[in-house]
mmCIF file of C-alpha atoms and ligand atoms in Angstrom:
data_model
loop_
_atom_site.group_PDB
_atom_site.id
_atom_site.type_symbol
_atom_site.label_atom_id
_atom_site.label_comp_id
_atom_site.label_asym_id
_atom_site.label_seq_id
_atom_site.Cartn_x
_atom_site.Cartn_y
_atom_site.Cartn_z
ATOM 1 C CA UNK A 74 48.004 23.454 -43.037
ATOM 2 C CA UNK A 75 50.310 26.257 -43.763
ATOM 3 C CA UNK A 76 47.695 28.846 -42.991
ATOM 4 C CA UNK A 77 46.863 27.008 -39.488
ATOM 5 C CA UNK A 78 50.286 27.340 -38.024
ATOM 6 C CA UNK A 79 50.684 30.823 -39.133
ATOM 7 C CA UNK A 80 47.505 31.716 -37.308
ATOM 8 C CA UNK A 81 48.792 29.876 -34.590
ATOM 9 C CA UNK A 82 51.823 32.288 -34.523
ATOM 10 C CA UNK A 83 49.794 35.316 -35.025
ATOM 11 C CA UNK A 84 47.909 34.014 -32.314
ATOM 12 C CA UNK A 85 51.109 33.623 -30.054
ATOM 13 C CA UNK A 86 52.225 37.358 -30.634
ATOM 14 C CA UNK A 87 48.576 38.533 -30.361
ATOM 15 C CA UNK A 88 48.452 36.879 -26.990
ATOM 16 C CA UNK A 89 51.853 37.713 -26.050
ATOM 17 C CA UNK A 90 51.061 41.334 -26.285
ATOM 18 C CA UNK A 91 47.700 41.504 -24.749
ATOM 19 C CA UNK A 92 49.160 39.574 -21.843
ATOM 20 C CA UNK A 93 51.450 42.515 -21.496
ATOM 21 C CA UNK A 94 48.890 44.910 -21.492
ATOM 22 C CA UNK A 95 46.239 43.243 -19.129
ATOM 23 C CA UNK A 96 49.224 42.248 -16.539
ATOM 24 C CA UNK A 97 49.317 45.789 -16.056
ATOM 25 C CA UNK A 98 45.413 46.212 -16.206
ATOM 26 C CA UNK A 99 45.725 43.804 -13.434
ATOM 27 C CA UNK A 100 48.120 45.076 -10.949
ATOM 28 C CA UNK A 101 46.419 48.305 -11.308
ATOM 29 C CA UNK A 102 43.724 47.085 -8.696
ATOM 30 C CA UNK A 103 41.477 44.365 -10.945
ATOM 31 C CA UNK A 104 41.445 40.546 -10.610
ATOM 32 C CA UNK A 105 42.479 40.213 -6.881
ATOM 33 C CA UNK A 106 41.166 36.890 -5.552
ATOM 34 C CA UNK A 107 39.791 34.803 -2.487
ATOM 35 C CA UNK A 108 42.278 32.230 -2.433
ATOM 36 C CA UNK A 109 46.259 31.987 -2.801
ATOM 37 C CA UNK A 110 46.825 35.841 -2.128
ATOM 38 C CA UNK A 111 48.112 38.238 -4.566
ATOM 39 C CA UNK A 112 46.114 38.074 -7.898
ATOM 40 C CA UNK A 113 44.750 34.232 -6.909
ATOM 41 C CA UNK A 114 46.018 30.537 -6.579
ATOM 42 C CA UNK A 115 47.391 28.836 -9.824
ATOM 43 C CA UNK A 116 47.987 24.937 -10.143
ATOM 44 C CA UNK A 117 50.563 23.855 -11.983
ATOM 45 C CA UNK A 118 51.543 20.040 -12.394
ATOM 46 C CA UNK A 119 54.353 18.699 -14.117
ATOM 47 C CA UNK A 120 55.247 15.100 -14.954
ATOM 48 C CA UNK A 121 58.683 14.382 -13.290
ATOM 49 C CA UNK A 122 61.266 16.321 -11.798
ATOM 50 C CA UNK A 123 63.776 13.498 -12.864
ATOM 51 C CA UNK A 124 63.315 15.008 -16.559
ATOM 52 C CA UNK A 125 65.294 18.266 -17.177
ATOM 53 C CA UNK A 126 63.264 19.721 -19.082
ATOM 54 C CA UNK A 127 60.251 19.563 -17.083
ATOM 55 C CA UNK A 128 62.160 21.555 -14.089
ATOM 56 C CA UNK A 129 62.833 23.970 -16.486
ATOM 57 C CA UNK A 130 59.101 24.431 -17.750
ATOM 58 C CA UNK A 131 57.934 23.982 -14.463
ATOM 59 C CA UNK A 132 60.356 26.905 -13.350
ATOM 60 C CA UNK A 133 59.565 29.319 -16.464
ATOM 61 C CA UNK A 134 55.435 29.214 -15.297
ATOM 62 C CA UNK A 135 55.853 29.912 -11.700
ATOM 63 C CA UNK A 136 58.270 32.370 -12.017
ATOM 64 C CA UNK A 137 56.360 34.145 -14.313
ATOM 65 C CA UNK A 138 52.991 34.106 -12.971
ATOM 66 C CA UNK A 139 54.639 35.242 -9.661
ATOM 67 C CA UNK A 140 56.540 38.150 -11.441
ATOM 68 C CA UNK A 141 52.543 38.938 -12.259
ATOM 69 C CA UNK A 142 51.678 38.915 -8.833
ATOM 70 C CA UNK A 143 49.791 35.022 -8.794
ATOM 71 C CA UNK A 144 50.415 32.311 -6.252
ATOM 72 C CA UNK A 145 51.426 29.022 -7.581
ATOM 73 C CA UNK A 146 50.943 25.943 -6.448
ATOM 74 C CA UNK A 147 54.006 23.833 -8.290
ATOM 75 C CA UNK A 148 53.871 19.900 -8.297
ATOM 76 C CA UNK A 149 56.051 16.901 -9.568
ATOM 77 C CA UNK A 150 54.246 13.998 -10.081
ATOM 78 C CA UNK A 151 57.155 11.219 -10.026
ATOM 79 C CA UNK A 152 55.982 9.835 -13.113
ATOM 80 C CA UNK A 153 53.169 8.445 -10.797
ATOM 81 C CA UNK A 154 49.917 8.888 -12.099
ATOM 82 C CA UNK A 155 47.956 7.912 -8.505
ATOM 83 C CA UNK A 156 50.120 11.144 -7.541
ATOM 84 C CA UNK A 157 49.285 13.160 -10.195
ATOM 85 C CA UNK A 158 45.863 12.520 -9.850
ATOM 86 C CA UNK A 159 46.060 13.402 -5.672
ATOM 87 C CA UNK A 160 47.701 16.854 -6.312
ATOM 88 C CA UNK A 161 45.212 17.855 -9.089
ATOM 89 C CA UNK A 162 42.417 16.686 -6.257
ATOM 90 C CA UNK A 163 44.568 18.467 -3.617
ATOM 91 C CA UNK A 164 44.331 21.679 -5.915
ATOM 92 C CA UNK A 165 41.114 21.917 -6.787
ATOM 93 C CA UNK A 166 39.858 21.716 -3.137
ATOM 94 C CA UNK A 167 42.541 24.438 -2.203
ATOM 95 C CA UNK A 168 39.969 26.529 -4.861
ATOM 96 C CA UNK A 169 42.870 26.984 -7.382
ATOM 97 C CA UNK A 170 41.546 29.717 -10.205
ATOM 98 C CA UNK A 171 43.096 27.899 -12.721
ATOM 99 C CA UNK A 172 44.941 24.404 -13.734
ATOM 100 C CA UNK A 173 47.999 23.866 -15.829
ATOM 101 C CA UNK A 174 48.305 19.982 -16.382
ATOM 102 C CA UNK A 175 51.113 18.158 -17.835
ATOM 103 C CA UNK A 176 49.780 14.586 -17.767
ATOM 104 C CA UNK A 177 51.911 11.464 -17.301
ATOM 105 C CA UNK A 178 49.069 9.551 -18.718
ATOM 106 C CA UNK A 179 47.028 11.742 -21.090
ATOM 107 C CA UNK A 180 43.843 9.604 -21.124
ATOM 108 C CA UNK A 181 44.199 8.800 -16.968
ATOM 109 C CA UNK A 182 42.948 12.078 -15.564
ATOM 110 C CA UNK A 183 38.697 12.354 -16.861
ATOM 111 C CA UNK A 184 37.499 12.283 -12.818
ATOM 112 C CA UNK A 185 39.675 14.945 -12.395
ATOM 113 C CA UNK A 186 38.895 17.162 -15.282
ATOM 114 C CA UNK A 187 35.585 16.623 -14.751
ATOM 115 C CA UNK A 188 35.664 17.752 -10.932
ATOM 116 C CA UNK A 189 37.440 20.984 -12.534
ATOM 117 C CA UNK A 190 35.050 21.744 -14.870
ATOM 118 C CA UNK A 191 32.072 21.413 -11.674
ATOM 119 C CA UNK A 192 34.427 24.096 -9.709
ATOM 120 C CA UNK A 193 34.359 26.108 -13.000
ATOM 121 C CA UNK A 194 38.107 25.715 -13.332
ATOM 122 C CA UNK A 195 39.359 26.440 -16.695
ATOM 123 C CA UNK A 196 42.056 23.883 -17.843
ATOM 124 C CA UNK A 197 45.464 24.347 -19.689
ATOM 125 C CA UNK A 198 46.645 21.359 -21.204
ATOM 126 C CA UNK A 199 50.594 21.609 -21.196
ATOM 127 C CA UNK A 200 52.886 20.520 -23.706
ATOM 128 C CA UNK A 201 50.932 17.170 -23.565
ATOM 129 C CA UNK A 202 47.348 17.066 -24.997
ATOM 130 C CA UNK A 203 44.974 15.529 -22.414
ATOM 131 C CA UNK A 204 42.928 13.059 -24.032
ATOM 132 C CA UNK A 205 39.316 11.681 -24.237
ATOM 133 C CA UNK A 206 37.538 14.869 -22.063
ATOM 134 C CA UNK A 207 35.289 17.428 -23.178
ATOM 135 C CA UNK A 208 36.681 19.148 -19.910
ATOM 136 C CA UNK A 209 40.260 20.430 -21.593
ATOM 137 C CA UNK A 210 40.035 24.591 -22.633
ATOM 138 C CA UNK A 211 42.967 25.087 -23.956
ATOM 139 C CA UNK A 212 46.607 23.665 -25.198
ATOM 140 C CA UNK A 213 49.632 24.892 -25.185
ATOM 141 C CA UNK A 214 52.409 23.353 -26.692
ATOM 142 C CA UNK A 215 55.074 22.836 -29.733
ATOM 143 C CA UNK A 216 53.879 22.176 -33.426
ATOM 144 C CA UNK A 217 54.321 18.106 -32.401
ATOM 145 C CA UNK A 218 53.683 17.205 -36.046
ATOM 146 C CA UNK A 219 56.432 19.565 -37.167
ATOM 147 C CA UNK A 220 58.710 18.096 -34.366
ATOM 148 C CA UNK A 221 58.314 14.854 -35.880
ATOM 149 C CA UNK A 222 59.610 16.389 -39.130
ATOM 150 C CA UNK A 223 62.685 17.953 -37.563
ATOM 151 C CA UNK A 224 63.355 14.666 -36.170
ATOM 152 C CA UNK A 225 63.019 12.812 -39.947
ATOM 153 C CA UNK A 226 64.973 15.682 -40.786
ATOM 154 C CA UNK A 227 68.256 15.495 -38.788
ATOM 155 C CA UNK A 228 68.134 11.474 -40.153
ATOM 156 C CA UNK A 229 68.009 12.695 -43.877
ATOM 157 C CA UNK A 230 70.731 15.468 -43.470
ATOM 158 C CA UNK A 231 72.813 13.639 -41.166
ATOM 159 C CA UNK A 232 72.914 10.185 -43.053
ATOM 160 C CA UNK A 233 72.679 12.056 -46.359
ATOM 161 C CA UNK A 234 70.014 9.921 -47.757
ATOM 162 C CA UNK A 235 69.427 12.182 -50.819
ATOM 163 C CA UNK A 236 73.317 10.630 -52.090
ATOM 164 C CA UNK A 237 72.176 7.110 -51.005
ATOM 165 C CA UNK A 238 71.722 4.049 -53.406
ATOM 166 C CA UNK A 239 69.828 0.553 -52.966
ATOM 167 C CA UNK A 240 73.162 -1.403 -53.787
ATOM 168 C CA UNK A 241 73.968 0.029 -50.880
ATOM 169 C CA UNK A 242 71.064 0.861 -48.227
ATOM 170 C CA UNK A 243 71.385 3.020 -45.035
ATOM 171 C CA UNK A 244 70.275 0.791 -42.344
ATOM 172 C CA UNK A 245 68.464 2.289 -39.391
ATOM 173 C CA UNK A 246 66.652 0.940 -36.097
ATOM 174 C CA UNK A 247 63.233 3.298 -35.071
ATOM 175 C CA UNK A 248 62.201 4.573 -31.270
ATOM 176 C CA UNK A 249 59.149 5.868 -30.375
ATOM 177 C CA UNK A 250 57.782 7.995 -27.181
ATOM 178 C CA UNK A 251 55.645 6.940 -24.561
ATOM 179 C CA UNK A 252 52.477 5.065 -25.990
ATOM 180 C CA UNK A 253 50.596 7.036 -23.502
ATOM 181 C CA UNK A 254 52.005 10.485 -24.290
ATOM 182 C CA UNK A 255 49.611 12.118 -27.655
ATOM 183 C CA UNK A 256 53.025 13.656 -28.672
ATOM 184 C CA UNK A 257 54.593 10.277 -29.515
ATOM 185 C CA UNK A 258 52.293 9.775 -32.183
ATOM 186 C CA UNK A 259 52.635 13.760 -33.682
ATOM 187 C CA UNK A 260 56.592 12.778 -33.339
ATOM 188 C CA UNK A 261 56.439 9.302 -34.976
ATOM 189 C CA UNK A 262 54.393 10.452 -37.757
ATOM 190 C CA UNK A 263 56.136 13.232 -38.188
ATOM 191 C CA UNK A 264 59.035 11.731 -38.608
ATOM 192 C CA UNK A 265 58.298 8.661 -40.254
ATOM 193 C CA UNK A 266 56.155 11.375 -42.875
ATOM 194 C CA UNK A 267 59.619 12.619 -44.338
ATOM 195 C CA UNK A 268 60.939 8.943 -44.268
ATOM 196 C CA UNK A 269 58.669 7.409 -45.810
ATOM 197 C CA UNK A 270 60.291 8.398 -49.675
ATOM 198 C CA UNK A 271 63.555 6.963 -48.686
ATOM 199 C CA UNK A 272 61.929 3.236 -47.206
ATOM 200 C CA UNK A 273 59.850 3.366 -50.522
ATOM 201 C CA UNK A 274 62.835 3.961 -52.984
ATOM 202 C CA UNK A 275 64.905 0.712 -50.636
ATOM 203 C CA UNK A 276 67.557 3.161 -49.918
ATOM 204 C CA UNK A 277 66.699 2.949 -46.340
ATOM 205 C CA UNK A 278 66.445 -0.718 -44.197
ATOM 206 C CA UNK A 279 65.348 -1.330 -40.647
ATOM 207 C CA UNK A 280 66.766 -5.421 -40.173
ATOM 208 C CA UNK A 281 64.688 -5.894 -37.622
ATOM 209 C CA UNK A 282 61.483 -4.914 -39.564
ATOM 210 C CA UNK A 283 60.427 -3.122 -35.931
ATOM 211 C CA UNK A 284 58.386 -0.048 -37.357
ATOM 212 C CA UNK A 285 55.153 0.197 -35.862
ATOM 213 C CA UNK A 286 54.722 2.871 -33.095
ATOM 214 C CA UNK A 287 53.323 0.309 -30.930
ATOM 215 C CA UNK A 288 56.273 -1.927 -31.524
ATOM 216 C CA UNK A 289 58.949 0.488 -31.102
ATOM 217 C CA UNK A 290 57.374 2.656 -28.613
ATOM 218 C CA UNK A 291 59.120 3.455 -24.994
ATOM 219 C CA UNK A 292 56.756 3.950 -22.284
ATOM 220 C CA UNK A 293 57.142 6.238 -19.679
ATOM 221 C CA UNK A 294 59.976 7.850 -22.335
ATOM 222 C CA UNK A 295 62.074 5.340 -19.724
ATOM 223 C CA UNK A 296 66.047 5.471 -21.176
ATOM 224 C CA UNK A 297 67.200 2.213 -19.928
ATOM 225 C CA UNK A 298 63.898 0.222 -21.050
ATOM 226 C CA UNK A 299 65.629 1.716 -24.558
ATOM 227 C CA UNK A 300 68.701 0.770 -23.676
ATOM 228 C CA UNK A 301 67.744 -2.752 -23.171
ATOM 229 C CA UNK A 302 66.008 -2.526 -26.752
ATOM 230 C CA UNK A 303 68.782 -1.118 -28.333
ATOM 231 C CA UNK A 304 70.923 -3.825 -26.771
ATOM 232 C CA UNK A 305 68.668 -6.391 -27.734
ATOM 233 C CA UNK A 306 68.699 -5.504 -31.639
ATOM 234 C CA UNK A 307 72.117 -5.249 -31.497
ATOM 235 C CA UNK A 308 73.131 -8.659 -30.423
ATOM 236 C CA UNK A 309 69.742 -9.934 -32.748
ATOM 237 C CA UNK A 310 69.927 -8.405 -35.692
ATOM 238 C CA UNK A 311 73.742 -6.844 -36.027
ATOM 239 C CA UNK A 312 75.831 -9.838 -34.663
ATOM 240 C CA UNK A 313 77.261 -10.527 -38.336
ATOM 241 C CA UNK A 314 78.075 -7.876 -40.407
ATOM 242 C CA UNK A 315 75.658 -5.913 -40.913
ATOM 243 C CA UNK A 316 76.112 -1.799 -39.501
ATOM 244 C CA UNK A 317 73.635 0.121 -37.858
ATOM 245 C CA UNK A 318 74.382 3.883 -39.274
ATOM 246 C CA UNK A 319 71.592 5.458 -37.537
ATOM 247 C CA UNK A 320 68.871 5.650 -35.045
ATOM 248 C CA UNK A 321 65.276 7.274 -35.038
ATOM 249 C CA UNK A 322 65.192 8.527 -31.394
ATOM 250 C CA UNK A 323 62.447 11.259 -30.101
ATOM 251 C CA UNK A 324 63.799 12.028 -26.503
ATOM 252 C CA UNK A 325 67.642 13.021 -25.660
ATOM 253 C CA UNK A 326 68.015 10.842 -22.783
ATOM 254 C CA UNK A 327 66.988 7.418 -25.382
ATOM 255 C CA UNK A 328 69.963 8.881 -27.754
ATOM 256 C CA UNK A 329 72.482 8.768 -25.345
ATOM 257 C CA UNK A 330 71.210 5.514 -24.128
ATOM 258 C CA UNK A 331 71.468 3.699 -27.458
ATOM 259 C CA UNK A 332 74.687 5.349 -28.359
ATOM 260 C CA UNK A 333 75.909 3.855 -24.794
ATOM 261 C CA UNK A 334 74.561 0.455 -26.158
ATOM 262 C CA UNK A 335 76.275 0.640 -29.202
ATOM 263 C CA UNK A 336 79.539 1.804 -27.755
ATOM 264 C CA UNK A 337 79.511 -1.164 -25.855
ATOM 265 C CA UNK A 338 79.730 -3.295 -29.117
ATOM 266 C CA UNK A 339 82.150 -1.482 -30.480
ATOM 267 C CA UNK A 340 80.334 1.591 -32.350
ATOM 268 C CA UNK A 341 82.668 4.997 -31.856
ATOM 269 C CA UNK A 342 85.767 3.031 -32.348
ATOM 270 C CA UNK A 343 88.221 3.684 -35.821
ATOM 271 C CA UNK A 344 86.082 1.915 -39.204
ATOM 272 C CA UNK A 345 82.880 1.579 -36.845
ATOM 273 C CA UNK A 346 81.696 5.238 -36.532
ATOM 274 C CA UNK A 347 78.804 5.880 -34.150
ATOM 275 C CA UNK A 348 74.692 5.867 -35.802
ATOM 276 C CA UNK A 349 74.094 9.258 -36.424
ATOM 277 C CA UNK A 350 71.110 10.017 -33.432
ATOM 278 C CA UNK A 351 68.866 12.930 -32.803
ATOM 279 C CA UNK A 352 67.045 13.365 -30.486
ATOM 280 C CA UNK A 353 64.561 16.087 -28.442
ATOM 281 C CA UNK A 354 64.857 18.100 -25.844
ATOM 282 C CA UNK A 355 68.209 20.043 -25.724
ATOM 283 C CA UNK A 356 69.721 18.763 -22.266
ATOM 284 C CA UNK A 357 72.857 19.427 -21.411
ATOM 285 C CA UNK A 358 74.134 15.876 -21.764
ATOM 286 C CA UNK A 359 72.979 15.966 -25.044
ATOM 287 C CA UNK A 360 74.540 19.294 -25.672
ATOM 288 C CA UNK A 361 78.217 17.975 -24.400
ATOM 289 C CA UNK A 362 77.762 15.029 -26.023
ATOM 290 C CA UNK A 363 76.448 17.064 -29.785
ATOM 291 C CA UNK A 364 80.233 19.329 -29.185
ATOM 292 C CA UNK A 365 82.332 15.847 -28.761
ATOM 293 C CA UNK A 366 80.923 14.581 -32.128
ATOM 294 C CA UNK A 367 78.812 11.709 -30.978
ATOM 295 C CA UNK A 368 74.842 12.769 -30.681
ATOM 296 C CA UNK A 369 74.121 14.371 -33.923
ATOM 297 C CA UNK A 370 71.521 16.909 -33.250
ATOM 298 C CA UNK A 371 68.489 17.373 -31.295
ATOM 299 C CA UNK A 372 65.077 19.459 -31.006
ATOM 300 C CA UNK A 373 65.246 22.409 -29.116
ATOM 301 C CA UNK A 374 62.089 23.487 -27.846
ATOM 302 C CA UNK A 375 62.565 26.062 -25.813
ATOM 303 C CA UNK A 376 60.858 25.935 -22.653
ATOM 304 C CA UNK A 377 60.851 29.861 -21.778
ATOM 305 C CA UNK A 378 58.655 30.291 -24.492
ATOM 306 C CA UNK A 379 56.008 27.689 -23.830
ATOM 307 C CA UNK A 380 56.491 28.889 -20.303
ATOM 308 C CA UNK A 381 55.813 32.376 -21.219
ATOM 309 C CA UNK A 382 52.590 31.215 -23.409
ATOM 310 C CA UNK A 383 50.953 29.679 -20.952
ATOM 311 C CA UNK A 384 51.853 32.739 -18.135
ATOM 312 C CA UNK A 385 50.100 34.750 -20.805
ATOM 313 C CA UNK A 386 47.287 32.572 -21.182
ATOM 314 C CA UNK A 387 46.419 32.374 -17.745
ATOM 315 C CA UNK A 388 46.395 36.190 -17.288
ATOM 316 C CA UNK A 389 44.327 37.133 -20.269
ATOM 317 C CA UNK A 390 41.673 34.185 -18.479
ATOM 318 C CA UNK A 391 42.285 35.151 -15.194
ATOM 319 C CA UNK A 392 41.029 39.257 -16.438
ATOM 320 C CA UNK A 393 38.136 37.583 -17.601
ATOM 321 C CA UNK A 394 39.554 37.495 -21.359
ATOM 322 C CA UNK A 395 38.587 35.105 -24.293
ATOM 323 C CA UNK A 396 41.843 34.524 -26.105
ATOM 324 C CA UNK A 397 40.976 34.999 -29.831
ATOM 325 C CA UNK A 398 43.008 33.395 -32.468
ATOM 326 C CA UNK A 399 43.625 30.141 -31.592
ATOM 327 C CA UNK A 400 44.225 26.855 -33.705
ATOM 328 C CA UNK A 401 41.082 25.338 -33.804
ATOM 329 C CA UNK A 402 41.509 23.019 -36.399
ATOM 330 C CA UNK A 403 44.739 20.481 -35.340
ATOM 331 C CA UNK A 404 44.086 18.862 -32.037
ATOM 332 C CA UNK A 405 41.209 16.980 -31.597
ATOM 333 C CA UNK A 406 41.777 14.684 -27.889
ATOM 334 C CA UNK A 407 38.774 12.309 -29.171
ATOM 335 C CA UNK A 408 35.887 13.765 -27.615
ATOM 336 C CA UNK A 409 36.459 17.619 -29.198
ATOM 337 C CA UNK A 410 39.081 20.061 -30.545
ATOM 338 C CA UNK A 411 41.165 22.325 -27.848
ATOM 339 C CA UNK A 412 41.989 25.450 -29.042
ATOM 340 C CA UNK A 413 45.713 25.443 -29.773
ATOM 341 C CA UNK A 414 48.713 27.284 -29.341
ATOM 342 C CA UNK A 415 51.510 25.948 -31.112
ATOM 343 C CA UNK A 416 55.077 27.144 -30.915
ATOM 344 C CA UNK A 417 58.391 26.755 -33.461
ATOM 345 C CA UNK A 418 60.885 24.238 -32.723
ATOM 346 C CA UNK A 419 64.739 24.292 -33.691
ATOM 347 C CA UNK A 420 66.963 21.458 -35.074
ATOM 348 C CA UNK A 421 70.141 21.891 -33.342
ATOM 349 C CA UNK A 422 73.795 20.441 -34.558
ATOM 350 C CA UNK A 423 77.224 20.982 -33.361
ATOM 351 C CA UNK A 424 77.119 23.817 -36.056
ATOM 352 C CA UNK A 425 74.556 26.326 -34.653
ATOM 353 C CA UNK A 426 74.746 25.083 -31.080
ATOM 354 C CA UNK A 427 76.686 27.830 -30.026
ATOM 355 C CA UNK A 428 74.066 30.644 -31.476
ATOM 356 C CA UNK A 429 70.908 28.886 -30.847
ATOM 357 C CA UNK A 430 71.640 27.676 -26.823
ATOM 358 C CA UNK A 431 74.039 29.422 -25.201
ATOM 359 C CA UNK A 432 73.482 32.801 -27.043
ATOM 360 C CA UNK A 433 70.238 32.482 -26.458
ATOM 361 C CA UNK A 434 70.570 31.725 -22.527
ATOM 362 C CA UNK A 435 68.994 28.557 -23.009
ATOM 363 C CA UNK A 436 72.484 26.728 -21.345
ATOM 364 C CA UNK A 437 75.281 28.540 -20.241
ATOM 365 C CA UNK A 438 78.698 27.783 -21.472
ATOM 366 C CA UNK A 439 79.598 26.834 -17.881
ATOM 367 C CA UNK A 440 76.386 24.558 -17.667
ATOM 368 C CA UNK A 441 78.155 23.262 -20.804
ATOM 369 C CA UNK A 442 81.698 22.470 -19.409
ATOM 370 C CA UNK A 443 82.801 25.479 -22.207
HETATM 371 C C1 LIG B 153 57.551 16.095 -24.519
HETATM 372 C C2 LIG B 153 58.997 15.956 -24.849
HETATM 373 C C3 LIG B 153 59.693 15.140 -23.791
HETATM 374 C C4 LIG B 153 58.952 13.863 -23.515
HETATM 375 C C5 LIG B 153 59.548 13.122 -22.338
HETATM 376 C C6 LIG B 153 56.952 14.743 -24.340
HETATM 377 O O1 LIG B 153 55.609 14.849 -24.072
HETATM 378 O O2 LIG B 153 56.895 16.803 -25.535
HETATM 379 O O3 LIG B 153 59.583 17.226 -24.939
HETATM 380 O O4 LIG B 153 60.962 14.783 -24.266
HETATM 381 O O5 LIG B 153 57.608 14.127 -23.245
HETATM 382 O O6 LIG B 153 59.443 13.850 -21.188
#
């Protein structure tokens, strides 16, 4: 496993590099195209623009395949998969070169994918692996898996389970992703992979006994259908005496949501400290919210980089490249294996926050209320 997601790195700076060197291959005459201008017509398609992060990723392509001279075409699909599947229609009768797809619905887009793959459009799945067609080329996203483990992580660290006892357990309630979104399951087991030790020694309890992905899943990632959960198993299962000390959450916006929940019973108040919640994603809310002590931590995954991967990728395909190196082993979408590129993710607390996002750019201090 070790040796897959170093060759997944190698494959990252490998690509990185020759991107740098073919962009300027390219805009010294070769690749021009029929369609879109400049050095040809890119789709992109992201899931939402009601997401941060996906304004942010959706930002970091286009303005980097512009900065090589391409023409993007940039769509939202409103969480709306009859949209999604109209612009990816849309794009490939405009004679878009290539497609970069975030799905909404990973397993909802075949006709389309298929259509590409008749117009000899390669496909880049993004961030989100789409499912169940031989008609994907390539993926580009974070080591979901490892994710997963961040997220386990931040609950054993935070709720210092390697000090707890069974006389007295840490009790926890588990979310889950979308059930439609591949990630959610690389998160969940991920996650639930580092966990596992602590549920089998009985030093840590879920009281509602609500553990299975399917049960504890949130589609559409939708924060106030968590909300209502969270709600839900508070006045169920914590009515008495019992103390929920901390929360499983993959997504920032479901943290803040269940910490709202639990504030409103009381949690955050002296003797009744908040759960201790991670989360994924790095948005600012979440960032204001890790500096006043409440969220714990979350995942950064830092969308410049995936944004810059997939700039790369397109280029080295667009000059008529093979990219070597790839993961071939980890992602199978049911029907084959996509070649993989797999990027590093951060845990972030209120201890490194400063050095790892505004340092880094990633927020400003301003964006930040700093
Ligand atoms: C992404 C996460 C994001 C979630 C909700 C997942 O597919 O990997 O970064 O939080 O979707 O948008």
């Amino acid at each position: 496993m070790k040796l897959v997601k170093k060759g997944a790195l190698v494959a990252l700076v490998l690509l990185i590099g020759a991107g740098t060197v073919f962009a300027g291959g390219g805009q010294q005459g070769g690749g021009q195209s029929q369609s879109g201008g400049g050095k040809g017509l890119i789709g992109v398609v992201m899931p939402t623009r009601s997401e941060e992060r996906w304004i942010k990723d959706g930002n970091a392509v286009k303005e980097g395949l512009e900065k090589l001279g391409y023409t993007v075409d940039l769509q939202y699909s409103d969480d709306d998969i009859a949209t999604q599947t109209r612009q990816i229609d849309d794009m490939i009768t405009k004679g878009v070169k290539i497609l970069v797809i975030a799905s909404i619905d990973g397993s909802a887009l075949s006709n389309q994918l298929a259509n590409a793959a008749a117009a000899k459009i390669p496909v880049i799945s993004y961030d989100r692996l789409l499912m169940q067609s031989p008609n994907v080329d390539y993926y580009v996203s974070f080591d979901n898996y490892k994710v997963g483990g961040q997220m386990g992580d931040i609950l054993i660290t935070g709720l210092k389970l390697d000090q707890a006892v069974t006389s007295k357990p840490v009790i926890v309630e588990l979310f889950a992703g979308s059930p439609d979104d591949n990630n959610s399951v690389g998160f969940y087991q991920g996650a639930m992979d580092k966990l596992k030790p602590y549920f089998d020694k009985g030093v840590l309890k879920v009281p509602s006994g609500q553990i299975d992905r399917a049960v504890i899943g949130t589609l559409r990632w939708d924060a106030a259908e968590a909300q209502k959960r969270m709600e839900n198993l508070l006045s169920a299962y914590y009515s008495g005496d019992e103390v929920l000390n901390g929360i499983l959450s993959p997504y920032d916006p479901i943290s803040l949501s269940c910490l709202e929940a639990c504030k409103s019973v009381g949690y955050g108040t002296p003797g009744k400290p908040l759960p201790v919640v991670g989360g994924q994603d790095c948005i600012v809310a979440s960032c204001k919210s890790i500096l006043a002590g409440e969220q714990y931590a979350t995942v950064l995954k830092d969308t410049r980089s995936l944004g810059a991967a997939t700039v790369t990728l397109v280029d080295t395909l667009m000059q008529g490249r093979t990219p070597t190196g790839l993961d071939t082993t980890s992602y199978n979408n049911g029907v084959k294996i996509v070649p993989s590129l797999l990027l590093d993710s951060v845990i972030v607390t209120k201890d490194n926050l400063m050095a790892a996002v505004v340092d880094t750019g990633y927020h400003t201090a301003a964006e930040l209320g700093l």
